[in-house]
mmCIF file of C-alpha atoms and ligand atoms in Angstrom:
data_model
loop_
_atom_site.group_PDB
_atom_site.id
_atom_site.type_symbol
_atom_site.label_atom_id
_atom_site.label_comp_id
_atom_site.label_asym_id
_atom_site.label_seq_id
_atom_site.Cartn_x
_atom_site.Cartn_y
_atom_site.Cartn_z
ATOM 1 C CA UNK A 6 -61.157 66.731 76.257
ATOM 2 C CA UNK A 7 -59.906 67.982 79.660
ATOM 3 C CA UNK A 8 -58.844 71.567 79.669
ATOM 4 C CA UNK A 9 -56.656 73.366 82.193
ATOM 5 C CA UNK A 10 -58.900 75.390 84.138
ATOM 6 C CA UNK A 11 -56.051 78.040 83.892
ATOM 7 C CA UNK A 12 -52.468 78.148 82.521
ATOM 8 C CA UNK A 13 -49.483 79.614 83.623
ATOM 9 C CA UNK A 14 -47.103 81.208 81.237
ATOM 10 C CA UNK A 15 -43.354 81.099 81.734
ATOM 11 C CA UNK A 16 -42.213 83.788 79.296
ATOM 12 C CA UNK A 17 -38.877 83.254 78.334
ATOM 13 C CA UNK A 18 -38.635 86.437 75.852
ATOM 14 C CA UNK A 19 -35.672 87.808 77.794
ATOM 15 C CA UNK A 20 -33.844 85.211 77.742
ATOM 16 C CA UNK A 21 -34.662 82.376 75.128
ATOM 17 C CA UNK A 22 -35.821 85.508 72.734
ATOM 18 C CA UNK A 23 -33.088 87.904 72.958
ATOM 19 C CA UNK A 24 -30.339 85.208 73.605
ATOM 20 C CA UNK A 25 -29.666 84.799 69.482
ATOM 21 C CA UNK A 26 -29.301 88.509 68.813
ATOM 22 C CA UNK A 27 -26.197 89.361 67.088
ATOM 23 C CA UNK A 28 -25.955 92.962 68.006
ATOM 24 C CA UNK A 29 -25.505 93.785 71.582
ATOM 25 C CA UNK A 30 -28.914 95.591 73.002
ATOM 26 C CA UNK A 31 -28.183 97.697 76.004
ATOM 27 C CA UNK A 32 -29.173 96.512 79.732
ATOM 28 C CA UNK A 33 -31.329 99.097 79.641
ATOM 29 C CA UNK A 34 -33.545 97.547 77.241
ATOM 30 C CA UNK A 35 -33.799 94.086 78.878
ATOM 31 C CA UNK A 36 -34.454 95.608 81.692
ATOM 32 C CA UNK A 37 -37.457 97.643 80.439
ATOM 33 C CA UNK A 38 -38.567 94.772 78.985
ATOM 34 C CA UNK A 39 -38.509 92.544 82.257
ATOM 35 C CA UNK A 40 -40.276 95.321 83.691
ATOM 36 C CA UNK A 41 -42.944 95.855 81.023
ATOM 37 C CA UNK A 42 -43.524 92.294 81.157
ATOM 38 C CA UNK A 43 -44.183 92.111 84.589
ATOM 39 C CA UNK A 44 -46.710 95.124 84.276
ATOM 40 C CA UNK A 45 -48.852 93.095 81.387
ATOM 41 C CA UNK A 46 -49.313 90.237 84.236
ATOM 42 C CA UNK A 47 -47.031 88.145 83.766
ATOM 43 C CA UNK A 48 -45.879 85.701 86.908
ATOM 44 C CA UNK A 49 -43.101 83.800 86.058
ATOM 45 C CA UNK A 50 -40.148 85.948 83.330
ATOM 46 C CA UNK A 51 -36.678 84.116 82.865
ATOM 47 C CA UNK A 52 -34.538 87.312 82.646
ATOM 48 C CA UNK A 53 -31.189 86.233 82.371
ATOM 49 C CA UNK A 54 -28.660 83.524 81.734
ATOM 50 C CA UNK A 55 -25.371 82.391 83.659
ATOM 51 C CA UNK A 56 -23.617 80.723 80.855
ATOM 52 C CA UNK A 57 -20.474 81.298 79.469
ATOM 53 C CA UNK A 58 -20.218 84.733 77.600
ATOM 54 C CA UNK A 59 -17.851 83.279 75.223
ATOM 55 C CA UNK A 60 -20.839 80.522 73.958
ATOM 56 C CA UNK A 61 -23.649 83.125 74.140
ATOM 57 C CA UNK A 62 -22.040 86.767 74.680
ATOM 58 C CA UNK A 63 -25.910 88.337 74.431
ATOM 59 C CA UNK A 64 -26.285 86.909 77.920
ATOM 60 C CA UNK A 65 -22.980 88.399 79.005
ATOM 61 C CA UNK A 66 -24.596 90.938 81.186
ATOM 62 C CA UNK A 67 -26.552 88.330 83.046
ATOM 63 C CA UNK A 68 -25.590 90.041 86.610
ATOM 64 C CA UNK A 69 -26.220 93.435 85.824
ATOM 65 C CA UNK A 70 -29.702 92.362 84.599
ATOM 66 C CA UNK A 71 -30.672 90.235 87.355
ATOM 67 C CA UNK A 72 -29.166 92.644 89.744
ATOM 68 C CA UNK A 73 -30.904 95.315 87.938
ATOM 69 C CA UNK A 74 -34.375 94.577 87.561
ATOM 70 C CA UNK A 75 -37.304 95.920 89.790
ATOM 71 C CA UNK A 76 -38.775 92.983 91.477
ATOM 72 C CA UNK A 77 -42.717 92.898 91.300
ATOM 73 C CA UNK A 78 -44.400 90.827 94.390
ATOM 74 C CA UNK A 79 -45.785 88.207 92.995
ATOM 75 C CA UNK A 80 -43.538 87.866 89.927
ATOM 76 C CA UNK A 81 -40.324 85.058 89.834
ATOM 77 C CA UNK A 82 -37.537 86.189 88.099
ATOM 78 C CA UNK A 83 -35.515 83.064 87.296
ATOM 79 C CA UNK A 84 -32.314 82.464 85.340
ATOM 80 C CA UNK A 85 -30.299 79.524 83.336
ATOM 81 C CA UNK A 86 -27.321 78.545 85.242
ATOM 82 C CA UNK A 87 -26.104 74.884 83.546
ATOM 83 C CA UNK A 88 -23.619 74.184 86.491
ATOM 84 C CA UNK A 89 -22.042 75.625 89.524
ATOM 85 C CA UNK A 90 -20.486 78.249 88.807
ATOM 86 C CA UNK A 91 -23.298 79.757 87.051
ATOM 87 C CA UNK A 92 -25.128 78.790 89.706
ATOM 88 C CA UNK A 93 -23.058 80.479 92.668
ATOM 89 C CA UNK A 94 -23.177 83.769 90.491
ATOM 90 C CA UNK A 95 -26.888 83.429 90.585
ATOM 91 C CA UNK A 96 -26.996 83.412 93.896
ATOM 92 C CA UNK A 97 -25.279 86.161 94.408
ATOM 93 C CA UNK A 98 -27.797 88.197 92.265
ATOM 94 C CA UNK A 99 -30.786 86.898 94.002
ATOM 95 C CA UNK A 100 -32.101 84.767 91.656
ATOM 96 C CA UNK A 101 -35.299 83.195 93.003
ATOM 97 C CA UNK A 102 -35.319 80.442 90.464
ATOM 98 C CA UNK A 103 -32.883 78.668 87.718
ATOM 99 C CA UNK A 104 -33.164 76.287 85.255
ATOM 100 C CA UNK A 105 -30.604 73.758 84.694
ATOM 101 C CA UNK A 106 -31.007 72.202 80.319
ATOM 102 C CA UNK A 107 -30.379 69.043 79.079
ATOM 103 C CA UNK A 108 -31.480 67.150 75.799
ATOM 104 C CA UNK A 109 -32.767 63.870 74.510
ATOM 105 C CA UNK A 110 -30.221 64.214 71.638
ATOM 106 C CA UNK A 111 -26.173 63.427 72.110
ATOM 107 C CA UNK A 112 -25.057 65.456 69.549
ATOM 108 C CA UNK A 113 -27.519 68.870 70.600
ATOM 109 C CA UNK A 114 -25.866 67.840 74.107
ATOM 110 C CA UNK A 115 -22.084 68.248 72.757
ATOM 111 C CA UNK A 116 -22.996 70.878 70.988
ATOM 112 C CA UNK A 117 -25.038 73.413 73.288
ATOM 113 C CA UNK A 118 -23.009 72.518 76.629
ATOM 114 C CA UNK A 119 -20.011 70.633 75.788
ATOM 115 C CA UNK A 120 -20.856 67.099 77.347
ATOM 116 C CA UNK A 121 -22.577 63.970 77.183
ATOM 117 C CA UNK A 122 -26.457 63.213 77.983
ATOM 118 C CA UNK A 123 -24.958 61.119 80.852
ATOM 119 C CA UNK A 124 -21.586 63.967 81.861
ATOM 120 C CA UNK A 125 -25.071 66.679 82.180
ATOM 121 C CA UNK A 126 -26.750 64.704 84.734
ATOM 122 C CA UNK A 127 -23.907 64.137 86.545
ATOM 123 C CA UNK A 128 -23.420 68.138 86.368
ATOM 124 C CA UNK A 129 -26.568 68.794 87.307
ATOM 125 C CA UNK A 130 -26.898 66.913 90.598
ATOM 126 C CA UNK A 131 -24.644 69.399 92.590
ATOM 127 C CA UNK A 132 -26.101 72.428 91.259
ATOM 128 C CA UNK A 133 -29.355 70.710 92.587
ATOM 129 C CA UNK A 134 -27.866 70.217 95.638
ATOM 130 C CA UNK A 135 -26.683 74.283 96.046
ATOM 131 C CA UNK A 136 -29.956 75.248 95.127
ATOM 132 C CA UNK A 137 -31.445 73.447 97.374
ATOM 133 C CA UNK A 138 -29.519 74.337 100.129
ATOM 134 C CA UNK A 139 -29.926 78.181 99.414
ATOM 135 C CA UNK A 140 -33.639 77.481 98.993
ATOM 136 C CA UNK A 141 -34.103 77.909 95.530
ATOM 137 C CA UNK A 142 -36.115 75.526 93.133
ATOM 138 C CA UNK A 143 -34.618 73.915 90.039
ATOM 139 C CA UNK A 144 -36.541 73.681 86.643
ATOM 140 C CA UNK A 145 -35.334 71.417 84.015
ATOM 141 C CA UNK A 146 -35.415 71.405 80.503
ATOM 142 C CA UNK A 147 -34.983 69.279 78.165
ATOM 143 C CA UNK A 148 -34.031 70.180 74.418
ATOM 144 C CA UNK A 149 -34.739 68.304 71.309
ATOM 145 C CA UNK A 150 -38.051 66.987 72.553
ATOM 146 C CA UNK A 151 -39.512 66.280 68.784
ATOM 147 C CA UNK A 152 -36.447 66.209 66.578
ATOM 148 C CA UNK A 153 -32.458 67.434 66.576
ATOM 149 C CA UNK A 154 -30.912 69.385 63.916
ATOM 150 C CA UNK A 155 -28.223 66.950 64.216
ATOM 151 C CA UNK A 156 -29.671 63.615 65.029
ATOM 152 C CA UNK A 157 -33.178 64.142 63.168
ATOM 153 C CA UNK A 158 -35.775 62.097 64.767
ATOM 154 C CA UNK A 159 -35.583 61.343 68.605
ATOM 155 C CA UNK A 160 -37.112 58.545 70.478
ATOM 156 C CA UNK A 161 -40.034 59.418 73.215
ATOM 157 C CA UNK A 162 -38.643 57.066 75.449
ATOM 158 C CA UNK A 163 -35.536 58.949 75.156
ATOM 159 C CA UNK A 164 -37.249 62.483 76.095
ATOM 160 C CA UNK A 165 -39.071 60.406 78.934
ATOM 161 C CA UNK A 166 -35.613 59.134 80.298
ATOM 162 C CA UNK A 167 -33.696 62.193 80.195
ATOM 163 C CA UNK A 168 -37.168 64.310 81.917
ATOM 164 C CA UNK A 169 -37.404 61.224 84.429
ATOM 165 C CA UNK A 170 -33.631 62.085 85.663
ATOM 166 C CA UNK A 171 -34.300 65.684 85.992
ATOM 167 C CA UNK A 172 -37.272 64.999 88.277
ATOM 168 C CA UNK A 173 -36.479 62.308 89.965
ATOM 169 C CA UNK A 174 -32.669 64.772 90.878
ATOM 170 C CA UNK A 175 -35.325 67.391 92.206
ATOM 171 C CA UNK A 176 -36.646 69.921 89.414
ATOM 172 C CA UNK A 177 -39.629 70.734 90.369
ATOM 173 C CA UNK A 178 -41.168 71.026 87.201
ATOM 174 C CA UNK A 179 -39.830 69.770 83.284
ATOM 175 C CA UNK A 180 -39.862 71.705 80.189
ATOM 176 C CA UNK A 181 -40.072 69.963 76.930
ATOM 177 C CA UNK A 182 -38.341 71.903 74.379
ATOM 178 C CA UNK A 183 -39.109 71.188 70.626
ATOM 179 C CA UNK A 184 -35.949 73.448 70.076
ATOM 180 C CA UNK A 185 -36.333 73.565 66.309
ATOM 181 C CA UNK A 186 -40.243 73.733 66.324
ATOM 182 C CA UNK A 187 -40.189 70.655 63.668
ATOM 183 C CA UNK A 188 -42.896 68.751 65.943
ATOM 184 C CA UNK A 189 -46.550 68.393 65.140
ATOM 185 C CA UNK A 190 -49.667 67.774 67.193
ATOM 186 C CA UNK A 191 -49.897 63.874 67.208
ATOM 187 C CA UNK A 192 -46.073 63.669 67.638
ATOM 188 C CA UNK A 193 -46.215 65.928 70.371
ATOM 189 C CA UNK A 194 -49.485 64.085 72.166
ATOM 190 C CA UNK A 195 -47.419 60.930 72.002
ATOM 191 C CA UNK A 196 -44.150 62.594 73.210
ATOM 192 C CA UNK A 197 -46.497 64.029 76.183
ATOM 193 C CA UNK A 198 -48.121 60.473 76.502
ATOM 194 C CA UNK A 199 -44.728 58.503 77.073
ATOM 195 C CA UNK A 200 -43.086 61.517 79.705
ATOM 196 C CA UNK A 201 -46.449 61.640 81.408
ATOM 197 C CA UNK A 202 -45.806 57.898 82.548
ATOM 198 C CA UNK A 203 -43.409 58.696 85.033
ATOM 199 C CA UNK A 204 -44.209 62.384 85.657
ATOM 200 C CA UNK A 205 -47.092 64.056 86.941
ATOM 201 C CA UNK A 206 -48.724 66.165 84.029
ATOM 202 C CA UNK A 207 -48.771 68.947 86.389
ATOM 203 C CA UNK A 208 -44.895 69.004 86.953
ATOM 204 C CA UNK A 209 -44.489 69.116 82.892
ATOM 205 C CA UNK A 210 -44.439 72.088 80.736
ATOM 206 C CA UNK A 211 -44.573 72.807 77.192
ATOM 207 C CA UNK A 212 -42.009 74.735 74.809
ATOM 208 C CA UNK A 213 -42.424 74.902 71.916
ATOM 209 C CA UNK A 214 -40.407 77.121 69.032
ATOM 210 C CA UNK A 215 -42.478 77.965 66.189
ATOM 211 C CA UNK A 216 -40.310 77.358 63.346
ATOM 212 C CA UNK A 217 -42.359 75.292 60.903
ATOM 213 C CA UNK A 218 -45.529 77.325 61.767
ATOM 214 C CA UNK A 219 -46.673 74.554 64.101
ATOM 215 C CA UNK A 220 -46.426 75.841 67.905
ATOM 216 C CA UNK A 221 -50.101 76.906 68.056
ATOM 217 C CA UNK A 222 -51.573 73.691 66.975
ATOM 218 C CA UNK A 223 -49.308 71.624 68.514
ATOM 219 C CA UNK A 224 -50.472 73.489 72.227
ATOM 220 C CA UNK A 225 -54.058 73.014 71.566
ATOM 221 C CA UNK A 226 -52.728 69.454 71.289
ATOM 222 C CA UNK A 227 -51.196 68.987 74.722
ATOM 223 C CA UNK A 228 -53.623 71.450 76.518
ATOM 224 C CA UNK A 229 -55.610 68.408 75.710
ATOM 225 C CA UNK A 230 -53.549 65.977 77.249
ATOM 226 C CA UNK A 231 -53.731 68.281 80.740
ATOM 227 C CA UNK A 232 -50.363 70.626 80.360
ATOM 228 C CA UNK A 233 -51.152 73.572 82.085
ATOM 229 C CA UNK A 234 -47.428 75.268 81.900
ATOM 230 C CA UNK A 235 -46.886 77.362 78.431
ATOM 231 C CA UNK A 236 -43.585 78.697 78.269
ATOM 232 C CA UNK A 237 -43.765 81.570 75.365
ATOM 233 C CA UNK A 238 -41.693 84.414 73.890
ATOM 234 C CA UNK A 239 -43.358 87.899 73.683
ATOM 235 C CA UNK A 240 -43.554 88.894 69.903
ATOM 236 C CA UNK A 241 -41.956 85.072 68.983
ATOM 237 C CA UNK A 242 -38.465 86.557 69.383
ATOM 238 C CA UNK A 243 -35.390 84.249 69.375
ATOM 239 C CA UNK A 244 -33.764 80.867 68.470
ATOM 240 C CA UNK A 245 -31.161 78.997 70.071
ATOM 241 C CA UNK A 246 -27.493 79.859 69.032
ATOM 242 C CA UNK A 247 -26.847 75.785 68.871
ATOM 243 C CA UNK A 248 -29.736 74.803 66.484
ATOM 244 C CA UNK A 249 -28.926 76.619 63.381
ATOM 245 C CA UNK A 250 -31.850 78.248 61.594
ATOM 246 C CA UNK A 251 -34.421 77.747 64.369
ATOM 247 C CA UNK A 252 -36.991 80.780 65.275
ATOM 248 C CA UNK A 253 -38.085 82.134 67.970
ATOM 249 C CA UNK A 254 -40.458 80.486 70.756
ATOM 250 C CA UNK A 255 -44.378 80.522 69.991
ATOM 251 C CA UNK A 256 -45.639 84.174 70.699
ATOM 252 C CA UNK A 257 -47.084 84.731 74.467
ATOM 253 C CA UNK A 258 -49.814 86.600 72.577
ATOM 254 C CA UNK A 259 -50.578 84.270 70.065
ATOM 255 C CA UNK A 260 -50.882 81.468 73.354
ATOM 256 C CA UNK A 261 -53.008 84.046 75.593
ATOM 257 C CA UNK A 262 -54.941 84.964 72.838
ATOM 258 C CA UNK A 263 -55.971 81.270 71.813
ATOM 259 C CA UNK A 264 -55.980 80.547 76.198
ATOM 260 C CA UNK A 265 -58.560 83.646 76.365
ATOM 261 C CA UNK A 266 -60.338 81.671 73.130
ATOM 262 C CA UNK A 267 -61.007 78.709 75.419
ATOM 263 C CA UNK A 268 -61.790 80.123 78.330
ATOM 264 C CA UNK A 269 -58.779 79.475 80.030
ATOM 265 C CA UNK A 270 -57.764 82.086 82.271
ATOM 266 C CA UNK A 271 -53.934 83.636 82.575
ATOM 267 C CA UNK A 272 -54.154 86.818 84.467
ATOM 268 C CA UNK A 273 -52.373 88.232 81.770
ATOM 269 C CA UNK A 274 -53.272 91.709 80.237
ATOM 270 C CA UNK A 275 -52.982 90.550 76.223
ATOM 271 C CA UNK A 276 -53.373 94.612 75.062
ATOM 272 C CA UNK A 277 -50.421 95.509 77.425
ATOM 273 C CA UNK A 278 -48.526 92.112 76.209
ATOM 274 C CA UNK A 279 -49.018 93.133 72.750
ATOM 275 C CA UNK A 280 -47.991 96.397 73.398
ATOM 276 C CA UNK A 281 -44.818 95.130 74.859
ATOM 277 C CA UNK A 282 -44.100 93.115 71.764
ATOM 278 C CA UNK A 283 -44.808 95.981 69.622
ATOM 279 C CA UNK A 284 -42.172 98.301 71.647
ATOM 280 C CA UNK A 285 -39.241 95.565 72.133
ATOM 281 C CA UNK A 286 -39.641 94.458 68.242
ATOM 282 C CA UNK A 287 -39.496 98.284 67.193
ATOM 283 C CA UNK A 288 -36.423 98.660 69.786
ATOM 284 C CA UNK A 289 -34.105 96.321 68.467
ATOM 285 C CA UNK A 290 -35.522 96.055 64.575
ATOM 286 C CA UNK A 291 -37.060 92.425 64.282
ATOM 287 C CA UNK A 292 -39.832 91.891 62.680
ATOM 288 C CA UNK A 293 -42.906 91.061 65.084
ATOM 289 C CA UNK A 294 -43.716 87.154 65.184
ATOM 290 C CA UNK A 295 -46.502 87.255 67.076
ATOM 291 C CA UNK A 296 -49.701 87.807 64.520
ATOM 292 C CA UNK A 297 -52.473 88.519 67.093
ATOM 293 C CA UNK A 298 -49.291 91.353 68.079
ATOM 294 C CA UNK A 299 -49.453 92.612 64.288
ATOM 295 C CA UNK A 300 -53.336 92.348 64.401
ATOM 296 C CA UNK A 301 -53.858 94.428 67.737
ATOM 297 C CA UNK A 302 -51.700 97.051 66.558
ATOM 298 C CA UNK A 303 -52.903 97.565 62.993
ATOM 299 C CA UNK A 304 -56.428 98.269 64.416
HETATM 300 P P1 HMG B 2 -17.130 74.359 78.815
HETATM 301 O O1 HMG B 2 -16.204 75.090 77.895
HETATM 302 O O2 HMG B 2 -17.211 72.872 78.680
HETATM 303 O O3 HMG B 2 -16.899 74.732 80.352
HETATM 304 O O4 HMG B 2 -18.588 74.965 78.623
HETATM 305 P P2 HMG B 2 -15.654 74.795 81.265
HETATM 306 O O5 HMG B 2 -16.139 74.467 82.631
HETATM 307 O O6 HMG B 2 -14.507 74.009 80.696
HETATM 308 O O7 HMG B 2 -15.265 76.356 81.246
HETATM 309 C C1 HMG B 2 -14.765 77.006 80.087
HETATM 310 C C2 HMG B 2 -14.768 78.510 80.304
HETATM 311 O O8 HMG B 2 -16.104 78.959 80.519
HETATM 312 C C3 HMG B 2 -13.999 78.950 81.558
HETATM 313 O O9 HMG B 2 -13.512 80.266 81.268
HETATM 314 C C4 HMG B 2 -15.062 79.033 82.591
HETATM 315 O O10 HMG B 2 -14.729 79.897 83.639
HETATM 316 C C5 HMG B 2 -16.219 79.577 81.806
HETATM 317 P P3 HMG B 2 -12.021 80.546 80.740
HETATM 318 O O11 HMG B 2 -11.129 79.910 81.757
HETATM 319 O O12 HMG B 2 -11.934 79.892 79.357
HETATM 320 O O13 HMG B 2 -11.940 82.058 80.653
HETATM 321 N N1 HMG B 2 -17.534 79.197 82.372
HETATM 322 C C6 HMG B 2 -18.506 80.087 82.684
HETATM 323 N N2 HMG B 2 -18.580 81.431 82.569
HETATM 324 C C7 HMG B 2 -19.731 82.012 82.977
HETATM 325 N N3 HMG B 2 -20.784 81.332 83.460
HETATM 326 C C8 HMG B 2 -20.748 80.005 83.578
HETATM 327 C C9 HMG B 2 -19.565 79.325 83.173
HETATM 328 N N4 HMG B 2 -19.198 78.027 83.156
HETATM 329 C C10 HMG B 2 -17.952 77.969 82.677
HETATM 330 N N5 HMG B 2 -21.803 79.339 84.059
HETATM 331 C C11 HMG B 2 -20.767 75.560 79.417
HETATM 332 C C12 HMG B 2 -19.691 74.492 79.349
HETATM 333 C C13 HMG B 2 -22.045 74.894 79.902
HETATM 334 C C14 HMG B 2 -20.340 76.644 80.371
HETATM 335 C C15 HMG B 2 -20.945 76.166 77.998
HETATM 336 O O14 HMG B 2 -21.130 75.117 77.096
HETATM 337 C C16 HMG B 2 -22.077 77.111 77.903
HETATM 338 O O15 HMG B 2 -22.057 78.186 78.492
HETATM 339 N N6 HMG B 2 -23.125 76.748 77.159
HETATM 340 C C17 HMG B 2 -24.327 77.561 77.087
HETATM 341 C C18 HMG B 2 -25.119 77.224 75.897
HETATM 342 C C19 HMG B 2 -26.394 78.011 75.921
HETATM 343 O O16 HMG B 2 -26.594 78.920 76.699
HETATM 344 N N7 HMG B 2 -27.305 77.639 75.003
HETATM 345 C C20 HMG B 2 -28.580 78.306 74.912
HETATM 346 C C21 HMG B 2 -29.484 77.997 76.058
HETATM 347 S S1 HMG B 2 -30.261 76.392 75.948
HETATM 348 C C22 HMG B 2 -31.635 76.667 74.931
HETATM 349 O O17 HMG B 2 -31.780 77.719 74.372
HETATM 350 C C23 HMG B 2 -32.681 75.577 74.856
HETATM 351 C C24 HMG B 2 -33.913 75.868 75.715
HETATM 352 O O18 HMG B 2 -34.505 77.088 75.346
HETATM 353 C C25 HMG B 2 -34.935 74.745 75.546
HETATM 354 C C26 HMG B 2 -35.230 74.416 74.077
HETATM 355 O O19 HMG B 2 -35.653 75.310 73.342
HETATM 356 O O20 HMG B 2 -35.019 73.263 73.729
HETATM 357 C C27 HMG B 2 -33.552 75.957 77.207
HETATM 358 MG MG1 MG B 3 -35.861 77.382 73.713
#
């Protein structure tokens, strides 16, 4: 067993959790969010997205967040931006980081951005390029990880390909997205195990939607393979709009509560976090995801 020492959370609740929502919620609210976020200790919040409004219209105010938000030293506030011109209008906000997505599936591809494994990766090498130029770093994701909605099981050597583009293009770092949280914990070690041949461990990260109950466990699992990047949703909001029926991401509580278990340290305040979830659940009228949220607040 080889535990991080510490882990860094990328909390995605902004964006990943709120990007499903049906109803509009005001600026205002992502923005106290961001901000509330950022006060519980949290380094690293992706607060907006520069897709098309017409494929995800919750993200449509992506420039009036990220131009909006009061920047905390020491916090990155990144963004999606899946080509250039999402990328260009980043820029113009300030974005200090984006994330560029892929899959490992053809048909979640067609689906979520309109284009072939292959057509991405071709899309993504100029937006690298910009970015680069402008000085800001790239992550990469990659979707499907341990299963499709549409294609059902998917190869590890097929995640490893697809994350072994990204990096070798210039993301500095590769999230592995079990988009409809249908993974479990030896599935998951052995998806980590065949990515981990051709990337550093430290340049991989770990996201992981709860949807069958199995985020937790299947953490716990890669923690012990040496990931040390937890992306995480405060209060397990969300779901992506292109994987029908999937939840939200595993709850940054329920991942700094279990760190704090094992003596892994985050820097991260878990009363204020919870507090946070409590709030933004009560604000827009979900139902909190996030049981150690539930369990601090009933006390
Ligand atoms: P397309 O229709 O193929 O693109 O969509 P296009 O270049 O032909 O443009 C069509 C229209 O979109 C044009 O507008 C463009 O200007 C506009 P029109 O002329 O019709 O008025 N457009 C844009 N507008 C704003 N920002 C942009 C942009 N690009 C084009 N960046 C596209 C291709 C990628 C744009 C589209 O498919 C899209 O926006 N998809 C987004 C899907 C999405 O956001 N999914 C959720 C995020 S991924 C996720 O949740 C998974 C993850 O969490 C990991 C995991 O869990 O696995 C990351
Ligand atoms: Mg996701």
């Amino acid at each position: 067993m080889t535990f991080p020492k510490s882990v860094r959370l990328v909390e995605v609740g902004p964006r990943d959790g709120l990007q499903n929502e049906p109803n509009p919620i005001d600026t205002a609210t992502k923005l106290e969010l961001i901000d509330r976020l950022g006060a519980a200790g949290i380094a690293y919040i992706e607060a907006a997205s520069f897709v098309s409004p017409k494929w995800v219209p919750q993200m449509a105010d992506h420039r009036e967040v990220m131009t909006g938000l009061t920047r905390r030293q020491g916090v990155t506030y990144a963004a999606l931006s899946p080509n250039l011109k999402g990328l260009e209008a980043a820029l113009e906000c300030g974005v200090e980081e984006v994330a560029v997505f892929g899959a490992a599936s053809e048909a979640f591809s067609q689906k979520n951005i309109n284009c072939s494994v292959a057509e991405s990766l071709e899309r993504f090498i100029p937006v690298l390029e910009r970015a680069q130029q402008a000085g800001v770093r790239v992550r990469g994701y990659v979707s499907c990880v341990l299963g499709c909605p549409y294609e059902g099981e998917i190869a590890p050597a097929k995640v490893a390909e697809v994350s072994k583009a990204l990096y070798e293009m210039g993301c500095y770092e590769v999230s592995l997205g079990d988009t409809i949280g249908t993974g479990t914990p030896l599935a998951a070690k052995r998806m980590i195990e065949a990515v981990s041949r051709d990337i550093p461990m430290d340049k991989l990260a770990a996201h992981f939607h709860d949807t069958y109950g199995q985020a937790l466990a299947n953490l716990y699992a890669v923690l012990e393979e040496g990931i040390s990047v937890v992306d995480s949703s405060v209060a397990g909001l969300g779901g992506c709009p292109y994987a029908k029926g999937a939840s939200g991401n595993v709850a940054s509580e329920d991942v700094v509560y279990l760190l704090n278990g094992l003596g892994i340290e985050t820097g991260i305040d878990l009363e204020a976090l919870a507090d946070t979830g409590t709030w933004i659940t009560q604000t827009i009228g979900r139902p909190n995801r996030s049981k150690v949220g539930v369990a601090l607040a009933a006390k």
